[in-house]
Coordinates of C-alpha atoms in Angstrom, one line a residue:
X16 CA 0.0 0.0 0.0
X17 CA 2.8 2.4 0.9
X18 CA 4.4 1.8 -2.6
X19 CA 1.1 2.6 -4.3
X20 CA 0.6 5.8 -2.4
X21 CA 4.2 6.9 -3.2
X22 CA 3.6 6.3 -6.9
X23 CA 0.4 8.3 -6.8
X24 CA 2.1 11.2 -5.0
X25 CA 4.9 11.3 -7.6
X26 CA 2.5 11.1 -10.5
X27 CA 0.5 14.1 -9.4
X28 CA 3.5 16.2 -8.6
X29 CA 4.2 19.0 -11.0
X30 CA 0.6 19.4 -12.3
X31 CA 0.3 22.9 -11.1
X32 CA 3.5 24.1 -12.7
X33 CA 3.0 22.0 -15.9
X34 CA -0.6 23.1 -16.5
X35 CA 0.1 26.7 -15.6
X36 CA 2.9 26.8 -18.2
X37 CA 0.8 25.0 -20.8
X38 CA -2.0 27.5 -20.6
X39 CA 0.2 30.5 -20.1
X40 CA 1.8 29.7 -23.5
X41 CA -1.7 29.8 -25.2
X42 CA -3.7 32.8 -26.5
X43 CA -3.9 35.8 -24.2
X44 CA -6.3 38.6 -23.6
X45 CA -4.6 42.0 -24.1
X46 CA -5.5 45.1 -22.1
X47 CA -6.0 47.9 -24.6
X48 CA -7.1 50.6 -22.2
X49 CA -7.8 51.0 -18.5
X50 CA -8.7 53.7 -16.0
X51 CA -10.1 54.1 -12.5
X52 CA -12.8 56.3 -11.1
X53 CA -13.8 57.3 -7.6
X54 CA -13.3 59.6 -4.6
X55 CA -12.9 59.3 -0.9
X56 CA -16.1 57.2 -0.5
X57 CA -17.2 53.9 -1.8
X58 CA -18.0 53.3 -5.5
X59 CA -18.6 50.3 -7.8
X60 CA -18.9 49.6 -11.5
X61 CA -21.6 47.0 -12.5
X62 CA -21.7 47.1 -16.4
X63 CA -19.9 48.7 -19.4
X64 CA -20.6 48.9 -23.1
X65 CA -19.2 50.5 -26.3
X66 CA -21.3 53.2 -28.0
X67 CA -21.7 53.5 -31.8
X68 CA -19.1 56.3 -31.7
X69 CA -16.6 54.0 -29.9
X70 CA -16.9 55.9 -26.6
X71 CA -17.2 53.7 -23.5
X72 CA -20.2 54.0 -21.2
X73 CA -19.9 52.6 -17.6
X74 CA -22.7 52.2 -15.1
X75 CA -22.2 51.9 -11.3
X76 CA -23.2 53.2 -7.9
X77 CA -21.8 55.5 -5.2
X78 CA -22.6 55.5 -1.5
X79 CA -21.4 59.1 -0.8
X80 CA -21.6 61.4 1.0
X81 CA -19.3 63.2 -1.4
X82 CA -20.0 62.9 -5.1
X83 CA -17.1 61.0 -6.8
X84 CA -17.9 62.9 -10.0
X85 CA -16.3 66.0 -8.5
X86 CA -12.9 64.4 -8.9
X87 CA -13.6 63.6 -12.6
X88 CA -13.5 67.2 -13.9
X89 CA -17.0 67.3 -15.4
X90 CA -20.3 68.8 -14.2
X91 CA -22.7 65.9 -13.6
X92 CA -26.3 65.8 -14.9
X93 CA -28.3 65.0 -11.8
X94 CA -31.6 63.0 -12.1
X95 CA -34.2 63.5 -9.4
X96 CA -33.8 65.3 -6.1
X97 CA -32.5 63.7 -2.9
X98 CA -30.3 64.2 0.1
X99 CA -27.7 62.1 1.9
X100 CA -28.9 60.7 5.2
X101 CA -25.4 59.9 6.5
X102 CA -25.9 56.2 6.5
X103 CA -22.6 54.2 6.4
X104 CA -21.6 52.3 3.3
X105 CA -20.6 49.2 5.2
X106 CA -22.8 47.3 7.6
X107 CA -22.6 44.1 9.6
X108 CA -25.7 41.9 9.3
X109 CA -27.0 40.0 12.3
X110 CA -25.7 36.6 11.0
X111 CA -22.6 38.0 9.2
X112 CA -19.1 37.7 10.7
X113 CA -17.7 40.6 8.6
X114 CA -18.6 43.9 7.2
X115 CA -20.2 44.1 3.8
X116 CA -21.5 46.8 1.5
X117 CA -25.0 47.9 2.3
X118 CA -26.8 47.3 -1.1
X119 CA -30.1 48.7 0.3
X120 CA -28.5 51.8 1.7
X121 CA -31.0 54.7 1.7
X122 CA -28.3 56.8 0.0
X123 CA -26.9 54.5 -2.7
X124 CA -27.2 56.2 -6.1
X125 CA -26.7 54.9 -9.6
X126 CA -24.4 56.8 -12.0
X127 CA -23.5 56.6 -15.7
X128 CA -20.1 57.7 -17.0
X129 CA -19.1 58.3 -20.6
X130 CA -15.4 58.0 -21.5
X131 CA -13.4 58.6 -24.6
X132 CA -12.6 55.4 -26.6
X133 CA -9.1 55.2 -25.0
X134 CA -10.5 55.8 -21.5
X135 CA -8.2 58.8 -21.0
X136 CA -11.0 61.3 -20.6
X137 CA -14.2 61.4 -18.7
X138 CA -16.5 63.3 -21.0
X139 CA -20.0 63.1 -19.4
X140 CA -21.5 62.0 -16.1
X141 CA -25.1 61.3 -15.2
X142 CA -26.2 60.4 -11.7
X143 CA -29.3 59.8 -9.8
X144 CA -29.3 62.0 -6.7
X145 CA -28.8 60.4 -3.3
X146 CA -31.5 57.9 -2.5
X147 CA -33.3 58.2 -5.8
X148 CA -32.4 54.9 -7.5
X149 CA -29.5 52.4 -7.8
X150 CA -28.3 50.7 -11.0
X151 CA -27.6 46.9 -11.0
X152 CA -27.3 46.2 -14.7
X153 CA -27.2 48.1 -18.0
X154 CA -27.8 47.4 -21.7
X155 CA -26.9 49.7 -24.6
X156 CA -29.4 49.9 -27.4
X157 CA -28.8 50.6 -31.1
X158 CA -29.7 54.3 -30.8
X159 CA -27.2 54.7 -27.9
X160 CA -30.0 55.0 -25.3
X161 CA -29.6 52.6 -22.4
X162 CA -31.8 50.3 -20.3
X163 CA -31.0 50.1 -16.6
X164 CA -32.5 48.1 -13.7
X165 CA -32.1 48.4 -10.0
X166 CA -34.1 49.5 -7.0
X167 CA -35.8 52.9 -6.4
X168 CA -34.9 54.6 -3.1
X169 CA -36.7 56.7 -0.6
X170 CA -36.4 59.8 -2.8
X171 CA -37.8 58.2 -6.0
X172 CA -40.9 60.3 -5.9
X173 CA -38.7 63.1 -7.4
X174 CA -38.7 61.1 -10.7
X175 CA -42.4 60.2 -10.4
X176 CA -41.6 56.6 -9.4
X177 CA -42.8 54.5 -6.4
X178 CA -40.2 54.1 -3.6
X179 CA -38.2 51.1 -2.6
X180 CA -39.2 48.8 -5.5
X181 CA -37.5 47.0 -8.3
X182 CA -37.5 49.1 -11.5
X183 CA -36.5 49.2 -15.1
X184 CA -35.9 52.4 -17.1
X185 CA -34.8 53.6 -20.5
X186 CA -32.5 56.6 -20.5
X187 CA -31.3 58.9 -23.3
X188 CA -28.8 61.7 -23.3
X189 CA -31.7 64.0 -22.4
X190 CA -32.8 62.0 -19.3
X191 CA -35.4 59.4 -18.4
X192 CA -37.5 58.2 -21.4
X193 CA -39.6 56.0 -19.2
X194 CA -39.5 54.2 -15.9
X195 CA -41.5 51.3 -14.5
X196 CA -41.5 49.9 -11.0
X197 CA -42.6 46.4 -10.1
X198 CA -45.3 46.3 -7.4
X199 CA -44.7 43.9 -4.6
X200 CA -40.9 43.4 -5.4
X201 CA -38.9 45.4 -2.8
X202 CA -35.6 43.8 -3.9
X203 CA -33.6 45.2 -6.8
X204 CA -34.0 44.0 -10.4
X205 CA -30.5 42.7 -11.1
X206 CA -30.2 41.3 -14.6
X207 CA -31.1 42.4 -18.2
X208 CA -31.4 40.4 -21.4
X209 CA -32.4 41.8 -24.8
X210 CA -34.2 39.8 -27.5
X211 CA -34.8 40.5 -31.2
X212 CA -38.6 40.0 -31.2
X213 CA -39.8 39.8 -27.6
X214 CA -38.5 43.0 -26.0
X215 CA -36.3 43.0 -22.9
X216 CA -36.3 40.5 -20.0
X217 CA -35.2 41.2 -16.4
X218 CA -35.3 39.4 -13.1
X219 CA -36.1 40.3 -9.5
X220 CA -36.9 38.4 -6.4
X221 CA -38.7 38.3 -3.1
X222 CA -36.1 36.8 -0.7
X223 CA -34.9 33.7 -2.6
X224 CA -37.9 33.4 -4.8
X225 CA -36.9 34.7 -8.3
X226 CA -39.3 36.0 -11.0
X227 CA -38.7 36.7 -14.7
X228 CA -40.3 39.8 -16.3
X229 CA -40.7 41.1 -19.9
X230 CA -41.4 44.6 -21.2
X231 CA -41.3 46.3 -24.5
X232 CA -38.6 48.7 -25.5
X233 CA -41.3 51.5 -25.4
X234 CA -42.0 50.7 -21.7
X235 CA -45.4 49.0 -22.5
X236 CA -46.6 45.5 -21.7
X237 CA -44.8 44.8 -18.4
X238 CA -45.5 41.1 -17.6
X239 CA -44.3 38.6 -15.1
X240 CA -43.5 35.4 -17.1
X241 CA -42.5 32.9 -14.4
X242 CA -41.6 32.6 -10.7
X243 CA -39.8 29.9 -8.8
X244 CA -39.5 29.3 -5.1
X245 CA -36.1 27.8 -4.7
X246 CA -35.5 27.9 -1.0
X247 CA -31.9 28.8 -1.5
X248 CA -29.8 31.7 -2.8
X249 CA -28.3 29.7 -5.7
X250 CA -31.2 28.7 -8.0
X251 CA -32.1 31.5 -10.4
X252 CA -32.9 32.6 -13.9
X253 CA -29.6 32.4 -15.9
X254 CA -30.2 33.4 -19.5
X255 CA -32.5 34.2 -22.4
X256 CA -32.2 33.1 -26.0
X257 CA -32.0 36.4 -28.0
X258 CA -33.7 34.9 -31.0
X259 CA -36.6 32.9 -29.5
X260 CA -37.1 34.4 -26.1
X261 CA -36.7 31.0 -24.5
X262 CA -35.2 31.3 -21.0
X263 CA -33.6 29.1 -18.4
X264 CA -33.9 28.6 -14.6
X265 CA -31.5 26.4 -12.8
X266 CA -29.7 25.6 -9.6
X267 CA -30.0 22.8 -7.1
X268 CA -32.2 21.5 -4.3
X269 CA -31.4 19.5 -1.1
X270 CA -32.3 15.8 -1.4
X271 CA -31.1 12.5 0.0
X272 CA -29.9 9.4 -1.8
X273 CA -30.8 7.1 1.1
X274 CA -27.1 7.0 2.1
X275 CA -26.1 10.7 2.1
X276 CA -27.4 14.2 1.5
X277 CA -27.2 15.2 -2.1
X278 CA -27.6 18.6 -3.9
X279 CA -29.6 17.7 -6.9
X280 CA -28.9 19.8 -10.1
X281 CA -31.8 20.8 -12.3
X282 CA -32.6 23.3 -15.1
X283 CA -36.1 24.4 -16.3
X284 CA -36.7 25.6 -19.9
X285 CA -39.4 28.2 -20.6
X286 CA -40.8 29.6 -23.9
X287 CA -41.2 33.3 -24.5
X288 CA -44.7 33.2 -22.9
X289 CA -43.4 31.8 -19.7
X290 CA -44.6 28.2 -20.2
X291 CA -42.3 25.5 -18.8
X292 CA -41.4 23.3 -21.8
X293 CA -38.7 21.0 -20.5
X294 CA -36.7 19.9 -17.4
X295 CA -33.0 19.0 -17.7
X296 CA -30.9 16.9 -15.3
X297 CA -33.1 16.6 -12.2
X298 CA -32.3 12.9 -11.8
X299 CA -34.1 11.1 -8.8
X300 CA -31.7 11.0 -5.9
X301 CA -32.5 7.5 -4.7
X302 CA -31.4 6.1 -8.0
X303 CA -27.8 7.2 -7.5
X304 CA -27.4 4.5 -4.9
X305 CA -29.2 1.8 -6.8
X306 CA -26.8 -1.0 -7.8
X307 CA -26.8 -1.5 -11.6
X308 CA -28.2 2.0 -12.2
X309 CA -26.1 3.8 -14.9
X310 CA -25.1 6.6 -12.5
X311 CA -24.7 4.6 -9.4
X312 CA -22.2 6.4 -7.1
X313 CA -22.3 9.8 -9.0
X314 CA -23.2 11.6 -5.8
X315 CA -21.0 14.7 -5.8
X316 CA -23.1 17.7 -4.9
X317 CA -23.8 19.5 -8.1
X318 CA -25.6 22.7 -9.3
X319 CA -26.4 24.8 -12.3
X320 CA -24.8 28.2 -11.8
X321 CA -24.9 30.0 -15.2
X322 CA -25.9 29.8 -18.9
X323 CA -24.5 31.5 -21.9
X324 CA -26.4 31.5 -25.2
X325 CA -24.8 31.8 -28.6
X326 CA -26.5 34.8 -30.3
X327 CA -26.8 33.1 -33.7
X328 CA -27.1 29.4 -33.1
X329 CA -28.8 29.3 -29.7
X330 CA -26.2 26.8 -28.5
X331 CA -25.8 26.8 -24.8
X332 CA -22.7 26.8 -22.6
X333 CA -23.7 25.8 -19.1
X334 CA -21.6 26.5 -16.0
X335 CA -22.0 23.7 -13.4
X336 CA -20.6 23.6 -9.9
X337 CA -19.7 20.4 -8.0
X338 CA -17.7 19.4 -5.0
X339 CA -16.2 16.4 -6.8
X340 CA -15.5 14.5 -10.0
X341 CA -18.1 11.8 -9.6
X342 CA -21.0 14.1 -10.7
X343 CA -24.0 13.5 -12.8
X344 CA -22.5 16.1 -15.1
X345 CA -20.3 13.3 -16.5
X346 CA -23.5 11.8 -18.0
X347 CA -25.8 13.2 -20.7
X348 CA -28.4 15.7 -19.4
X349 CA -31.3 13.8 -20.9
X350 CA -29.9 10.3 -20.9
X351 CA -28.1 9.3 -17.8
X352 CA -27.2 5.9 -19.3
X353 CA -24.8 7.7 -21.7
X354 CA -21.6 9.1 -20.4
X355 CA -20.3 12.4 -21.9
X356 CA -16.8 11.1 -22.7
X357 CA -13.5 12.5 -21.9
X358 CA -13.1 16.2 -21.0
X359 CA -11.8 18.5 -23.7
X360 CA -8.8 19.8 -21.7
X361 CA -6.0 18.3 -19.6
X362 CA -7.6 19.5 -16.4
X363 CA -8.9 16.6 -14.3
X364 CA -10.0 15.8 -10.7
X365 CA -7.7 12.9 -10.3
X366 CA -6.0 12.9 -6.8
X367 CA -8.6 15.0 -5.0
X368 CA -8.0 14.6 -1.3
X369 CA -11.5 15.6 -0.1
X370 CA -14.7 17.3 -1.1
X371 CA -13.7 20.4 -3.0
X372 CA -15.3 23.0 -5.3
X373 CA -14.8 23.0 -9.0
X374 CA -16.6 24.0 -12.2
X375 CA -17.9 22.0 -15.2
X376 CA -18.1 23.9 -18.5
X377 CA -20.6 22.1 -20.7
X378 CA -21.5 22.9 -24.4
X379 CA -25.0 21.7 -25.1
X380 CA -27.2 21.5 -28.2
X381 CA -30.6 23.0 -27.1
X382 CA -32.5 21.0 -29.8
X383 CA -31.4 17.6 -28.6
X384 CA -30.0 18.5 -25.2
X385 CA -26.9 16.5 -26.1
X386 CA -23.7 17.6 -24.4
X387 CA -21.3 18.1 -27.3
X388 CA -18.2 18.7 -25.2
X389 CA -17.2 19.6 -21.7
X390 CA -14.2 20.3 -19.4
X391 CA -13.4 20.8 -15.8
X392 CA -12.2 24.2 -14.5
X393 CA -10.0 23.4 -11.5
X394 CA -6.8 24.7 -10.0
X395 CA -4.0 22.7 -8.4
X396 CA -2.0 22.9 -5.2
X397 CA 1.6 24.0 -6.0
X398 CA 4.5 21.6 -5.4
X399 CA 6.0 23.8 -2.7
X400 CA 2.9 23.6 -0.5
X401 CA 3.8 22.9 3.1
X402 CA 1.6 19.8 3.4
X403 CA 3.2 17.2 1.1
X404 CA 0.1 15.1 0.8
X405 CA -1.8 18.0 -0.9
X406 CA 0.9 18.9 -3.5
X407 CA -0.5 18.7 -7.0
X408 CA -4.0 17.9 -5.8
X409 CA -7.0 19.6 -7.3
X410 CA -8.0 22.7 -5.5
X411 CA -10.9 25.2 -5.4
X412 CA -11.9 27.1 -8.5
X413 CA -15.2 28.7 -9.5
X414 CA -16.8 30.3 -12.5
X415 CA -19.1 33.3 -11.7
X416 CA -20.1 34.4 -15.1
X417 CA -19.5 33.4 -18.7
X418 CA -20.3 34.7 -22.2
X419 CA -19.8 33.9 -25.9
X420 CA -17.2 35.8 -27.9
X421 CA -17.7 36.8 -31.5
X422 CA -15.6 33.8 -32.8
X423 CA -17.7 31.3 -30.9
X424 CA -15.3 30.8 -28.1
X425 CA -16.3 31.6 -24.5
X426 CA -14.9 33.9 -21.8
X427 CA -15.6 33.5 -18.1
X428 CA -14.7 35.1 -14.8
X429 CA -14.4 33.5 -11.4
X430 CA -12.0 32.9 -8.5
X431 CA -9.7 30.3 -7.0

């Protein structure tokens, strides 16, 4: 036994260095321009886009009390009328063990900045006054007007909007074109998706229960399409097909195999009218401990965390989370008897010492729900790590967001 363990330790040594070099020698992203913005207070950026004239527009929020735009050298256009209450930017929640940004601060205010194409000059600044409204996401339209979503604040009456509700608005260079609040939804609207025929979609929630909404670009026809009570803060609406209006809700739920607890991954498919048309994964937990069952033992906790949709083909790339390599993600989404084959990269989970956290990147045909290719996204413990038994072992890595690039490849962000 000692000999086998020694061989295994030697075999996995060097994985970190070898794979780091392999991918460092590949294609690289190049920084073409960069800047920073802010003052003495707390600010954040949440979205950015390139205008038709190549200028860059950035949306974000400030907590105050001093306006960060004063340091930018431009006179801001202020939307609404508010005042700063003096609330701190950081709070400690009753169950939290550390300070965090107060996303429902009565002072938090959305802002929109326009930069030159090289980001060297701030040319224009638009901001909601303190406590009027936040901005959580932004989309740039063909006429260079923008759509924003967020939460109205205590001073929203100054823009003729109801206070402390999720909202969506269209803004032009002249100001607010229209704004709609969502009755009964006190939490912010946080994501936007634009379609070619079915208007714009956005999501909001009540606690952990997420809802998907649709509205026309003229501000008419606001409609709630679907709601899901997830019971956790992971399951959510993850994407909208820009051509068909089909959209996807996924995550996980707590179940039990009869031998151990298991987080069961699932994804629901909805058409543009909000009708549920399909369910993906969602395999019965008890079957994973049934001898002879095709996925017997594939009990790593797993979850759907994100979906990217190709703008032309509708092909999906799904971001799955799991705490191990024996996941149902290694089997086809609609046919658990069929395995998905080998991963497309050299990354693997071999040698994992205990339950971990890693990502599965899965390319799926939405017509057949066949997984066409997939890979792990995982990091490795360096060879100079102080505990010898962990050297070269798979280590934590996550994917937080992903998107298709113009050449059909994907880009994603996350942590390790």
